[in-house]
Structure formats: C-alpha cells, structure tokens
C-alpha cells in the first residue's frame, strides 16, 4: 500500500505504520491536510477491493444486513461532519518524562487531526437493521490483525448504543472531499466524533449490536485507564476510554525554538471531547504565574478542535510558555502530567508547556 | 414561612436564606434528608397557594398553556429522578483562601445535596405546547425578587432546548416522597440534573421558549465564569455556567479533627455533572505524594453523586488527607484552587484537602 504523507512525519513505527506530523504542521489549518493527518495502526494495513467489500450488520437486530459500498451510498442519506480524531496516547511523551512506559510509543502533541468526513449515519444503518432495545453496545470489527493482542487477532472495539444512534457517528467513505485513502480505512471507516480515536475503527467489516461491550483486546485490555499501581492488568481492569478529556497544545513556536526579538505569535489547538465546547484558552509567558486570554479561531462545530492564537513580545532570554483550556462546564485541564501518569500512558491532558529563547 | 432545617446548619445569610449543613451531615446518606439539604436563595421566599398557582408555558410554541397543579399532575405522566443539585458557589471558601471575593458567601463543601425528585417531564409539557424548531433556549421565571439584580427583579435563567427536552429535566412537585416544601420551591420547581443548581428554578411560574438565552440578571451577569482580570464585568461577559464540572469533597473526618489512634474511615462525595459518571476516587494520606483507590458506594444513576469511603490507619501526628476524582472520560480534577480563582468565585473543583491529628 502507498502511504502518502509529508516527508517530515515523525515515524514512531514503520510496520504497523504509526506517525504524527511535526507540531507546526498542524498550526493554522483548521482542517488537517490528509498528508499531515496522524496515522495510528495496530496491524499491517489491509487493502480492500471496494467492489467486493461488504459490511455485515448483525447481532441484536431484527434483520441482519449485508451491504455493498454502493448500497451503503445509495440506500442511506450522506451527511458531513467536521470531526477531530485524537489518539488516546496523544502527548504520551509528557507522561514518559514522569516515569517510563515500556512498549508504548512516545507520541508527541500531534497524534490528533481534524477532517471533514462524509458518509452514512450509523444511526440510519442501525435503524434499517431494526436495532433491538436490548442492545446496549455496538461492536466494530476490522480485518487488520494486531500482533499485540495475545494471541494476534483482528482489531475491534465498541461504543454505547446511546452514542451509536446519535446523529454524528458516521460510516465514512470520504475525507476532506476525497475518497477515503487506504491508510485511513478505505473503503469505509467508522468516525465517532468526540471519542478517542481507537473507537473510529478503520476498514470496518462488521457491526454487531450486543448487550455487553466488545470482548476485543483493544476494548478489554488496551485503551483503558488503569491506576498507577496496576502493572499487571487483567482484561476488564480499569476503565474503558470513551469520550476524550479536555486537552490543548502549543503548536507554534516549536519547543526549544530560538527566535529573533520582536512580536512572537503563539498558536495551538484546544479540544473538548464528548458534547463539550472549548470556551477559553489562557496563555502564560512566565511559566504559569500570570495569564492572558488567547483569541479563539472560528468554531467549526461541536465535534472539532478549536484553534487559538495570541501575539506577545518577549524580552531577550529564555521563557516558559504554558497554555490551559476551559470547557463549557467551566472545567479546566489539570496542571501536572505527574498527576495523570498511568501504566498504559493514555490521556495526558496536563497544561502544555514549551521553552523558547529570544535573541538579545 | 417555616424552614425546617437541622439546628446546626451553617447559615451564611438569614434573609434571603442561605445555608449548608456541616459537612459530616452529608456523609453516608446517598439521599440527603430534607432537613440537611442546602438552601440557596436570592430573594425572600414566596409562599404560593397551590390551589391558585398557575404555570404559563409560552413563547415559541404552537399553543401557549396555562396549567394548574392538578392539570400538571394529571395530564402528564409522573417520573422520578435521583439527582444531585450543586450550587455553582459550592466550595467557594477554597477560592477565598486564594484571594478575597467581596460580596459572595464563603460556601463550604456542603452546598450540594441529593434528592429523589418526582414530577412531570419538561419535555412532555413542551411537547404538549408544541415546541417550535426555532426555539433554542427555554427560559424560567420565578416570583422571588432578588435585590442583587440591579434593579431588583424576579429570579430567572434558561437552559438549552437540547437539555430541556432530555428526559431527565423535571417539573417536580415531590422531594424524597413528600410534597415539595416551601423552602425548596413549592408547589413546583424545575430540576435540571447535571447542571448548576441555579438553573433548577424554584417556585416556577413561567416557562418561555425563545431563540436566545434568558436576559435575566442571573443568566447574563451572575453565574458566569469570568477571567481573573475582569473585575467590572458587563452583562454577557464570560461564559454562562451550564453542566457542573467534576468535583469531590471529603466529608468525614472533619477538617482539623483530632482523632484517637486506630482505624480512620475517610468518606466523601464525588460528582460528575453533565452526562458523565464518576469512575474512580483516589485518596492520599500524605498530602498527595502517594495515592490509593477508595471504594465507591452504590451508584444511584447517572444524575446523582457517588459517595465513597476508605479506611486507613495513621501514625500519631498531623496528616494532610487529599482526594481526587476521575470521570468516565478519564478526566481528573485540577490540582489547585489558585488556578481556578475567578471574580465571582464559582466552580472550585480543585482537589479537596483536610488536616487531621492523631493522638499519640
């Protein structure tokens, strides 16, 4: 398979492909170009012939469905959603600085990206199948085999029926106006706006309505918040990750940048998962002692990150720049990554911080 | 009006009546007895004759309604919801310790309580009135006149139609199986589970569907998150408070307690507003250096706090006990009240902390 990504991607692993762009590549573009969109994979990417691809919808439904791509595209109305996907391991590097996490990639600030997705509503497909009221979870199954599942097994996971029948969850065949690239799940992927990226299953082949969460490795063992002391977790331990916690990052300048004297534009993203909005971003240029509000860029709807920027003039010397976001419940990000450390290294949403030096 | 409350309520103001129980009174009782339930008022409490009381439903509806209590109770199915109400000023004392907030009461940890509410669904009443699709907010108006509104005006506020038509929002006439007491809004109050208490308007008289938020003082000027530097806010500044941010408190032992040697039970509440759940509570007996998980008491449903407890044995001397809660998105409370200080003193959801001394 050809993966068309920018040449300067930070590649954490070549096979399976795991890569994020340099942080600056995300700055200033509300919709992430596909070539900069992060890639997170657990197995070798499958290549699926769109003509022979079929989607099975089964389980607790009145009538199981088997849909071709053409049937999916013609039987159901197409909808568009601008949605941010965020890997649960986004910003893990900040947790690794607290304490090592063996076997997990040191994702930086760019394991998150935003696209305009187009596809059928999962709600409509489930309605066509006659979703039964005793279904509480909708499970997804894909063909990519993940070696880390013990034994190796196809990738999968599940979401609540409440979320599944909300209008924003799509079975998407387009991304930014183009047919979905192979690397992002062609011909069809699930997009679960507001939830961790792991639930937006690529190369979807089977959707099963059931009365319990998926028993897939990536639902029962990975993508769970474990307490710090649990270093030998059993399946089902901890809490399955669902909606994304409030988060933010500084995208420009780069960390450790050396800059000329004069105005410095500081910009970044903030993202409130679930049904929340980002309502305010504060920036400090003195390590968190004093704060000023950044300007929020245009709102792209309820499911997208909010880019922000502010311009400051800094004296010569070294400066610690810190940001923090507030959501529509007036909730604030927690201060310190040390408070958030967990054995798998998920959901680092501590205040982001960079250091810059200004020439004299 | 007779207010029947326990004798040891901490009364912040007698008229209008503003009081919370001592923190220990909330411990161990998932449903708060009415005599311990906090009272938050902005004006003299009205006394309403239930026989002459009428509820007007108007604005962007196909047919305005005027309902008597009997009509409300007979035309609409009764529903019960166990819901926690939490004042936006709950735990303000922790913010006052950072920097003074003139004119605002120093609420402690007990401006939050939980009851079993019974009433008609607001959704059903709005449906009967024919809620129009151009309505985006549902405004509430009460007869209690608030001197702090400039000029003095009746109390009111609004919530989004999305929330208003969710099944959990009630027009309640019962609390813990009893007719609603005068002090809690008789004959009928709004209960907006998961949102700040200020939107659960007592003594409701008028419900208006409209295409903009309420212009009431308590929507436009009070109950808004303002940035720290805004000490002379204009109406509309900052962010109107909606869902309650994740919070927790230690209820027992009391702060500054002196205890005999032996096992010490530590207990408290945790509450995740909006549609989130509390999934974990950690307790530290060394000021936050090390943590252990507390046991969560029985879950009372999606809209209620989660009580928790743990038992520790402490050596003689002074100990700082700290708690922190995690919600179903793996979000954690922020660490420090200093980060949260705001000019009106709302939503202190920093990690709670008490100091206890153990006898030698």
XYZ file of C-alpha atoms in Angstrom:
720
model
C 0.000 0.000 0.000
C 1.166 3.524 -0.724
C 1.025 5.896 2.210
C 1.197 9.471 1.013
C 2.390 11.531 3.926
C 4.659 14.542 4.260
C 8.349 13.702 4.250
C 8.966 15.043 7.739
C 6.455 12.854 9.588
C 7.714 11.704 12.983
C 7.528 7.946 12.430
C 7.236 6.018 15.687
C 6.982 2.679 13.858
C 7.066 1.773 10.181
C 5.110 -1.513 10.332
C 2.466 -1.151 11.587
C 2.619 2.470 10.489
C 2.476 4.909 13.412
C 3.369 8.512 12.713
C 2.482 12.100 13.541
C 3.473 15.324 11.771
C 5.796 17.870 13.373
C 3.665 20.040 15.657
C 3.973 23.099 13.452
C 2.314 21.247 10.567
C -0.998 21.311 12.436
C -0.857 25.054 13.142
C -3.195 27.428 11.412
C -5.105 24.826 9.395
C -8.463 24.044 10.920
C -8.897 21.075 8.552
C -5.754 18.948 8.555
C -4.489 18.048 5.065
C -4.501 14.281 4.615
C -0.738 14.243 4.103
C -0.327 15.646 7.632
C -3.056 13.567 9.330
C -1.600 11.288 12.012
C -1.623 7.531 11.455
C -2.220 5.056 14.272
C -2.280 1.371 13.419
C -2.106 -1.910 15.303
C -1.515 -4.248 12.369
C -0.483 -4.311 8.742
C -2.931 -2.156 6.807
C -5.312 -4.195 4.680
C -6.015 -3.303 1.073
C -9.661 -3.849 0.329
C -11.256 -4.044 -3.111
C -14.214 -1.652 -2.882
C -16.158 -3.797 -5.369
C -16.037 -6.918 -3.218
C -16.118 -5.163 0.195
C -19.203 -5.978 2.254
C -20.409 -4.615 5.567
C -22.286 -7.045 7.811
C -24.668 -5.619 10.421
C -25.846 -8.309 12.827
C -26.437 -9.239 16.448
C -29.421 -7.801 18.340
C -31.214 -6.535 15.234
C -34.489 -7.612 13.646
C -32.885 -8.289 10.259
C -29.166 -8.663 9.651
C -27.853 -6.681 6.692
C -25.036 -7.257 4.235
C -24.288 -4.037 2.376
C -22.056 -3.331 -0.593
C -20.402 0.069 -0.869
C -22.918 1.088 -3.485
C -25.821 0.016 -1.276
C -24.394 1.959 1.674
C -24.027 5.046 -0.506
C -27.429 4.836 -2.204
C -29.764 3.435 0.459
C -28.711 5.994 3.081
C -28.537 9.760 3.011
C -24.976 11.149 3.057
C -24.013 13.520 5.888
C -20.908 15.558 6.610
C -19.285 16.134 9.990
C -16.112 18.066 10.745
C -14.549 15.993 13.485
C -11.260 15.849 15.300
C -9.769 12.436 15.949
C -7.416 12.171 18.882
C -5.340 9.159 19.808
C -5.657 8.198 23.481
C -1.835 8.186 23.503
C -1.573 11.766 22.213
C 1.032 13.672 24.297
C 2.246 10.449 25.962
C 5.800 11.853 25.806
C 4.805 14.088 28.717
C 3.940 11.030 30.801
C 7.159 9.238 29.813
C 9.063 12.201 31.236
C 7.458 11.371 34.602
C 8.116 7.621 34.529
C 8.915 5.130 31.784
C 6.148 3.233 29.975
C 7.769 0.255 28.261
C 6.402 -0.853 24.901
C 4.362 2.290 24.165
C 5.280 4.889 21.549
C 6.318 8.353 22.744
C 3.586 10.247 20.906
C 4.034 13.994 20.887
C 1.398 16.721 20.553
C 0.307 15.838 17.016
C -1.478 12.486 17.394
C -4.628 14.483 16.722
C -6.014 15.882 13.483
C -9.259 17.182 12.039
C -11.049 16.247 8.819
C -14.341 16.798 7.063
C -15.886 13.319 6.946
C -18.731 12.269 4.687
C -20.748 9.097 4.933
C -23.917 7.439 6.134
C -25.128 7.862 9.687
C -24.566 4.727 11.752
C -27.958 5.567 13.299
C -29.671 5.184 9.922
C -27.964 1.874 9.189
C -28.873 0.515 12.624
C -32.466 1.689 12.128
C -32.621 -0.120 8.786
C -31.457 -3.283 10.522
C -34.060 -2.812 13.258
C -31.876 -2.236 16.312
C -33.428 -4.033 19.266
C -33.966 -2.329 22.598
C -31.910 -4.929 24.469
C -28.745 -3.822 22.636
C -26.535 -1.661 24.843
C -23.286 -1.684 22.834
C -22.412 -1.581 19.151
C -19.251 -3.547 18.376
C -16.971 -2.903 15.409
C -14.655 -5.423 13.780
C -11.926 -4.816 11.197
C -9.652 -7.143 9.179
C -6.286 -5.761 10.315
C -4.618 -8.337 12.562
C -2.854 -6.899 15.605
C 0.175 -8.844 16.839
C -0.026 -7.194 20.278
C -3.380 -8.837 21.005
C -2.480 -12.101 22.679
C -2.967 -14.206 20.572
C -2.867 -11.989 17.436
C -6.419 -11.025 16.474
C -8.303 -8.545 14.310
C -8.776 -5.013 15.614
C -12.115 -4.078 17.179
C -13.935 -2.228 19.911
C -17.380 -0.952 20.834
C -19.346 2.153 21.734
C -22.595 2.597 23.651
C -25.829 2.454 21.679
C -26.607 5.954 23.013
C -23.569 7.252 21.164
C -24.058 4.962 18.165
C -27.523 6.328 17.409
C -26.532 9.956 17.867
C -26.507 11.697 14.519
C -22.789 12.467 14.464
C -21.405 8.922 14.208
C -20.664 8.160 10.564
C -19.712 5.251 8.351
C -17.458 7.473 6.264
C -16.265 6.921 2.725
C -14.864 10.413 2.169
C -12.266 12.522 3.974
C -11.753 16.168 3.043
C -13.751 15.680 -0.149
C -11.709 12.712 -1.399
C -12.457 9.009 -1.330
C -11.079 7.648 1.929
C -7.401 6.750 1.399
C -6.305 3.182 2.157
C -4.226 4.440 5.070
C -7.304 5.961 6.689
C -9.635 2.986 6.323
C -10.800 2.622 2.710
C -13.364 1.959 1.576
C -15.315 2.751 4.784
C -14.376 3.585 8.370
C -16.300 4.446 11.483
C -15.957 8.043 12.726
C -17.029 8.519 16.352
C -16.731 12.271 16.947
C -15.768 13.282 20.472
C -14.472 9.833 21.453
C -10.912 8.508 21.491
C -9.631 7.691 18.015
C -9.418 3.982 18.844
C -13.198 3.652 18.526
C -13.212 5.120 14.988
C -12.451 1.718 13.515
C -10.894 1.746 10.038
C -11.647 -0.781 7.233
C -14.892 -1.648 9.037
C -16.355 -5.025 8.023
C -18.750 -6.000 10.761
C -21.049 -4.091 13.117
C -22.672 -6.158 15.847
C -25.370 -4.983 18.239
C -24.939 -6.711 21.594
C -25.781 -6.459 25.287
C -22.187 -6.140 26.501
C -19.014 -4.304 25.438
C -16.780 -5.838 22.775
C -14.513 -8.559 24.118
C -11.806 -7.458 21.686
C -8.316 -6.954 23.149
C -8.498 -3.228 22.336
C -11.674 -2.825 24.383
C -10.870 -5.137 27.302
C -7.107 -4.790 27.724
C -5.821 -1.780 25.778
C -7.350 1.701 25.829
C -8.253 1.545 29.493
C -7.313 3.904 32.302
C -5.517 1.862 34.943
C -4.434 3.093 38.363
C -0.667 3.668 38.655
C -0.102 0.623 40.867
C -1.661 -1.844 38.397
C 1.352 -3.015 36.403
C -0.035 -6.457 35.504
C -3.613 -5.761 34.443
C -6.174 -8.449 33.687
C -8.769 -7.952 30.933
C -11.535 -5.699 32.206
C -9.380 -3.911 34.789
C -9.641 -0.140 34.977
C -11.979 1.948 32.872
C -12.596 1.694 29.121
C -11.854 5.032 27.495
C -14.790 6.723 25.760
C -15.123 10.494 25.257
C -11.906 12.494 25.007
C -10.953 14.624 28.005
C -10.396 18.378 27.583
C -6.941 18.947 26.123
C -4.746 21.559 24.443
C -1.324 22.015 22.905
C 1.002 24.758 21.757
C 1.825 24.213 18.065
C 3.920 27.298 17.327
C 6.630 28.224 18.182
C 8.300 24.845 18.398
C 9.613 23.695 21.765
C 13.213 24.904 22.269
C 12.850 27.419 19.422
C 15.394 30.244 19.249
C 13.656 33.372 17.964
C 14.618 36.902 16.990
C 13.428 39.825 19.093
C 10.026 41.227 18.094
C 6.436 40.007 18.189
C 6.002 36.249 18.644
C 2.775 34.559 17.564
C 1.841 31.668 19.834
C -0.793 29.316 18.448
C -2.228 25.916 19.146
C -5.285 23.749 19.480
C -7.753 23.018 22.249
C -10.279 20.221 22.161
C -13.158 19.296 24.432
C -14.427 15.799 23.719
C -17.875 14.409 24.345
C -20.553 17.047 23.991
C -18.494 19.898 25.397
C -17.041 23.004 23.791
C -13.812 24.865 24.355
C -14.791 28.294 25.659
C -11.491 29.868 26.706
C -7.756 29.367 26.354
C -5.251 31.143 28.603
C -1.565 31.607 27.786
C 1.241 32.370 30.214
C 4.707 33.523 29.164
C 6.116 33.318 32.685
C 5.690 29.642 33.452
C 2.151 29.980 34.783
C 2.480 32.919 37.173
C 0.318 35.257 35.083
C -2.137 34.566 32.289
C -3.853 36.321 29.373
C -6.603 35.037 27.145
C -5.794 33.877 23.646
C -8.075 34.583 20.682
C -10.142 31.610 19.582
C -10.272 30.958 15.833
C -13.522 30.208 14.044
C -15.677 27.468 15.574
C -16.049 24.521 13.205
C -18.928 22.930 15.071
C -19.366 20.810 18.109
C -17.026 17.969 17.118
C -13.933 19.857 16.037
C -10.969 21.255 17.894
C -10.710 24.994 18.393
C -7.521 26.592 17.139
C -6.267 29.637 19.050
C -3.545 32.257 18.797
C -2.094 35.252 20.553
C 0.854 37.556 19.918
C 3.318 38.558 22.602
C 6.560 40.492 22.756
C 9.192 38.853 24.906
C 12.442 40.266 26.247
C 15.744 38.556 25.429
C 16.337 35.356 27.328
C 14.597 32.054 27.970
C 10.837 31.859 28.547
C 8.483 29.074 29.556
C 5.193 29.372 27.670
C 2.238 27.491 29.157
C -1.348 27.131 27.914
C -4.534 25.873 29.513
C -8.064 25.418 28.173
C -11.500 25.667 29.794
C -14.593 23.857 28.564
C -18.252 24.834 28.516
C -18.763 23.485 32.048
C -16.043 25.862 33.301
C -13.794 22.833 33.782
C -10.049 23.402 33.475
C -7.303 20.994 32.426
C -5.306 19.548 35.333
C -1.897 21.135 35.898
C 0.658 18.346 36.032
C 1.394 15.252 33.957
C 2.698 13.606 37.136
C -0.873 13.511 38.475
C -2.027 11.776 35.310
C 0.618 9.075 34.895
C -0.954 5.678 34.222
C 0.530 2.332 33.175
C -0.512 2.496 29.506
C 0.149 6.208 29.156
C -3.203 7.480 27.988
C -4.959 10.852 28.132
C -2.193 13.229 29.088
C -4.216 16.411 29.232
C -1.959 18.377 31.559
C -1.201 22.011 30.737
C 1.159 22.076 27.738
C 4.438 23.909 28.093
C 7.299 24.873 25.771
C 10.533 26.770 26.270
C 11.736 29.410 23.806
C 14.815 31.622 23.730
C 14.783 35.161 22.394
C 17.996 36.568 20.895
C 19.362 39.591 22.624
C -42.583 30.692 56.061
C -41.296 27.893 58.264
C -37.952 26.494 57.243
C -37.401 23.130 58.880
C -33.686 22.536 58.902
C -31.312 20.927 61.348
C -30.237 23.179 64.204
C -26.568 23.131 63.261
C -26.909 24.463 59.694
C -24.103 26.842 58.735
C -26.199 29.917 57.939
C -24.424 32.293 55.571
C -27.415 34.655 55.460
C -30.787 34.569 57.170
C -32.782 36.679 54.691
C -32.603 35.584 51.926
C -31.957 32.203 53.498
C -28.590 30.730 52.508
C -27.318 27.774 54.493
C -25.487 24.469 54.231
C -25.238 21.622 56.732
C -21.975 20.758 58.473
C -20.008 18.540 56.089
C -20.434 15.442 58.207
C -24.223 15.654 57.860
C -23.918 14.691 54.176
C -21.733 11.655 54.859
C -23.074 8.173 54.399
C -26.553 9.162 53.212
C -26.898 8.841 49.468
C -30.245 10.665 49.581
C -29.932 13.827 51.649
C -32.704 14.275 54.251
C -34.645 17.464 53.526
C -33.636 18.922 56.888
C -29.976 18.736 55.781
C -30.469 19.838 52.157
C -28.652 23.106 51.432
C -30.689 26.247 50.767
C -29.626 28.873 48.231
C -31.871 31.861 47.715
C -31.608 35.272 46.093
C -34.765 36.829 47.489
C -37.396 36.428 50.168
C -39.034 33.049 49.652
C -42.546 33.339 48.265
C -45.423 31.356 49.740
C -47.672 30.146 46.970
C -51.202 28.800 47.350
C -51.155 25.535 45.377
C -54.840 25.993 44.506
C -54.317 29.303 42.757
C -50.806 28.591 41.379
C -50.622 28.525 37.595
C -47.789 27.655 35.247
C -47.674 29.573 31.969
C -45.839 27.981 29.022
C -45.413 30.448 26.171
C -43.040 31.921 23.599
C -42.027 29.879 20.536
C -44.743 27.254 20.956
C -47.758 26.461 18.785
C -50.222 26.872 21.658
C -49.452 28.597 24.950
C -50.568 26.673 28.037
C -51.752 27.719 31.449
C -51.674 24.754 33.808
C -52.969 24.321 37.332
C -51.161 21.961 39.687
C -53.876 19.370 39.177
C -53.591 19.654 35.408
C -49.816 19.282 35.574
C -50.194 16.194 37.733
C -52.978 14.537 35.741
C -52.256 15.467 32.112
C -48.620 14.321 32.287
C -47.058 11.066 33.413
C -45.072 11.337 36.651
C -41.380 10.365 36.592
C -38.751 10.047 39.295
C -35.108 11.056 39.055
C -32.464 10.855 41.774
C -30.466 13.998 41.148
C -27.756 15.931 42.914
C -28.068 19.704 42.965
C -24.856 21.637 43.372
C -24.552 25.365 43.857
C -22.031 26.978 41.486
C -20.554 28.572 44.628
C -20.040 25.225 46.380
C -16.524 25.151 47.948
C -16.017 28.887 47.310
C -14.194 29.084 50.665
C -11.250 27.439 48.921
C -11.127 30.278 46.383
C -11.454 32.941 49.106
C -8.328 31.481 50.684
C -6.503 32.379 47.449
C -7.854 35.923 47.096
C -10.853 37.748 48.548
C -14.186 37.819 46.708
C -16.221 40.663 48.199
C -19.983 40.237 48.495
C -20.067 36.465 47.962
C -20.797 33.925 50.682
C -17.971 31.612 51.782
C -19.754 28.365 50.936
C -18.047 25.273 52.231
C -18.205 21.708 50.908
C -21.910 21.164 51.581
C -23.679 23.446 49.087
C -24.603 20.238 47.327
C -27.233 17.627 48.170
C -29.133 14.798 46.543
C -32.864 14.070 46.479
C -35.338 11.797 44.782
C -37.481 14.168 42.723
C -40.880 13.360 41.251
C -42.758 15.354 38.681
C -43.676 15.792 35.042
C -41.040 15.807 32.346
C -40.410 19.295 30.992
C -40.079 17.538 27.604
C -43.683 16.322 27.820
C -45.021 19.753 28.777
C -43.100 21.415 25.946
C -44.395 18.772 23.522
C -47.967 19.467 24.655
C -47.391 23.147 23.947
C -45.945 22.326 20.512
C -42.347 23.489 20.920
C -41.241 25.155 17.692
C -37.990 24.258 15.977
C -36.735 27.857 16.092
C -36.573 27.739 19.903
C -33.007 27.299 21.144
C -33.426 28.169 24.824
C -36.090 27.534 27.443
C -36.333 30.361 29.965
C -37.646 30.027 33.513
C -39.140 32.784 35.635
C -39.979 32.746 39.347
C -41.725 35.213 41.667
C -38.924 35.685 44.218
C -37.494 39.176 43.821
C -33.714 39.405 44.087
C -32.328 42.673 45.484
C -28.889 41.983 43.963
C -30.249 42.212 40.424
C -29.880 45.856 39.519
C -32.692 46.985 39.667
C -34.315 44.303 41.897
C -36.070 41.754 39.685
C -37.556 38.272 39.830
C -35.208 35.311 39.661
C -34.797 33.502 36.342
C -32.478 31.793 33.891
C -32.501 29.487 30.898
C -31.228 26.170 29.580
C -30.699 24.905 26.035
C -33.642 23.210 24.342
C -31.386 20.142 23.885
C -31.211 19.812 27.651
C -34.816 20.872 28.206
C -36.206 18.070 26.060
C -33.938 15.404 27.548
C -35.981 13.073 29.704
C -34.285 13.922 32.992
C -35.431 17.521 33.383
C -38.476 17.611 35.658
C -41.138 19.998 36.847
C -41.059 18.470 40.312
C -43.762 18.580 42.961
C -42.232 15.951 45.265
C -38.866 15.631 47.006
C -37.936 12.418 48.805
C -41.535 11.228 48.652
C -43.005 14.349 50.251
C -44.769 17.295 48.688
C -42.122 19.882 47.816
C -41.521 22.064 50.908
C -41.962 25.830 50.551
C -38.229 26.301 51.099
C -37.457 24.104 48.103
C -39.887 25.652 45.642
C -43.456 24.589 46.420
C -45.660 23.827 44.716
C -43.427 23.129 41.673
C -39.783 23.678 40.830
C -37.577 22.889 37.876
C -34.933 20.189 38.416
C -32.143 20.229 35.811
C -29.983 17.204 36.676
C -26.287 17.587 35.938
C -26.407 21.390 35.651
C -25.559 24.042 38.252
C -28.279 24.427 40.860
C -29.046 27.957 39.702
C -30.909 26.602 36.665
C -33.221 24.448 38.808
C -35.555 27.380 39.346
C -37.815 27.143 42.407
C -41.455 28.344 42.582
C -41.576 28.216 38.780
C -44.366 30.308 37.265
C -43.442 30.848 33.636
C -41.600 28.821 31.023
C -40.825 30.625 27.770
C -39.393 29.068 24.622
C -37.179 31.593 22.835
C -34.337 31.932 20.352
C -31.832 33.442 22.777
C -30.728 32.879 26.382
C -32.695 34.487 29.196
C -31.843 38.151 29.726
C -32.360 37.690 33.452
C -29.605 39.062 35.722
C -28.803 35.527 36.900
C -28.165 34.372 33.337
C -26.401 37.440 31.959
C -24.458 38.798 34.935
C -24.336 36.213 37.721
C -23.435 32.535 37.300
C -20.826 33.216 34.653
C -17.171 32.224 34.577
C -15.137 35.414 34.216
C -11.387 35.625 33.680
C -9.463 36.757 36.777
C -8.684 40.193 35.381
C -12.335 41.100 34.752
C -13.329 42.855 37.955
C -16.013 45.093 36.431
C -17.987 42.744 34.171
C -20.696 43.876 31.778
C -23.752 41.674 31.151
C -22.833 38.870 28.786
C -19.132 38.834 29.685
C -17.519 35.460 30.303
C -19.301 32.146 29.967
C -22.735 31.192 31.300
C -22.409 28.170 33.566
C -24.265 25.046 32.436
C -23.246 21.477 33.351
C -21.392 21.002 36.619
C -17.662 20.277 36.418
C -16.245 17.118 38.020
C -15.880 17.686 41.751
C -15.348 15.893 45.064
C -15.101 16.542 48.774
C -14.029 14.810 51.945
C -16.986 14.722 54.370
C -15.513 12.704 57.238
C -13.381 13.214 59.263
C -13.960 16.920 59.706
C -11.152 19.293 58.798
C -8.858 19.849 61.820
C -10.300 16.799 63.583
C -8.299 15.326 66.464
C -8.723 11.544 66.452
C -7.684 8.613 68.607
C -5.208 6.087 67.282
C -6.754 3.209 65.324
C -8.567 2.806 62.007
C -9.914 6.030 60.495
C -12.727 5.916 57.963
C -12.429 8.616 55.325
C -15.550 9.257 53.283
C -16.940 11.808 50.905
C -18.743 12.530 47.675
C -17.706 12.826 44.055
C -19.912 14.218 41.330
C -19.534 14.389 37.563
C -22.048 16.749 36.022
C -23.419 16.694 32.521
C -23.669 13.181 31.161
C -20.518 11.874 32.832
C -20.011 9.361 35.603
C -17.532 9.211 38.450
C -15.406 6.121 37.822
C -12.630 6.388 40.398
C -11.689 8.279 43.537
C -8.133 8.316 44.903
C -7.206 9.242 48.456
C -3.797 10.328 49.729
C -2.865 10.498 53.410
C 0.500 12.138 52.725
C -0.559 15.367 51.097
C -0.672 13.929 47.566
C 2.652 12.087 47.354
C 1.059 8.623 47.212
C -2.477 7.515 46.431
C -4.811 4.568 46.937
C -8.228 3.993 45.483
C -11.299 4.477 47.650
C -14.322 2.174 47.444
C -17.260 3.659 45.558
C -20.665 3.246 47.210
C -23.710 2.119 45.252
C -24.410 4.000 42.012
C -27.730 5.836 42.173
C -27.954 6.507 38.471
C -26.495 8.927 36.035
C -27.601 12.130 37.748
C -26.513 11.504 41.330
C -23.272 11.954 43.176
C -21.210 8.920 44.067
C -20.356 8.529 47.733
C -17.031 6.849 48.545
C -15.115 5.636 51.551
C -11.855 4.037 52.602
C -10.295 3.071 55.922
C -6.719 3.874 56.829
C -4.539 3.563 59.904
C -2.433 6.607 60.601
C 0.511 7.058 62.951
C 0.395 9.715 65.656
C 0.868 13.244 64.407
C -0.652 15.577 61.830
C -1.699 14.338 58.388
C -2.927 16.049 55.233
C -5.628 13.970 53.548
C -6.307 14.764 49.884
C -8.862 13.286 47.480
C -9.298 13.465 43.731
C -11.953 12.066 41.382
C -11.814 10.815 37.793
C -14.773 10.817 35.420
C -15.809 8.426 32.656
C -13.635 10.265 30.109
C -10.577 9.630 32.315
C -10.573 13.322 33.165
C -9.159 14.307 36.551
C -9.965 17.296 38.751
C -7.397 20.110 38.555
C -4.973 20.283 41.475
C -5.038 23.822 42.824
C -7.743 26.321 43.730
C -5.304 29.090 42.795
C -5.611 28.024 39.139
C -9.385 28.276 39.364
C -9.832 31.632 41.088
C -12.406 33.789 39.300
C -14.077 37.081 40.225
C -17.443 35.598 41.270
C -15.936 32.535 42.904
C -17.670 29.738 41.033
C -16.823 26.093 40.358
C -13.982 25.402 42.745
C -13.322 21.809 41.781
C -9.717 21.598 42.950
C -8.600 18.520 44.894
C -10.150 18.703 48.382
C -7.833 18.534 51.356
C -8.249 18.303 55.142
C -5.812 18.103 58.035
C -6.284 15.677 60.918
C -4.258 14.988 64.044
C -3.891 11.547 65.578
C -3.293 11.279 69.336
C -0.059 9.651 70.317
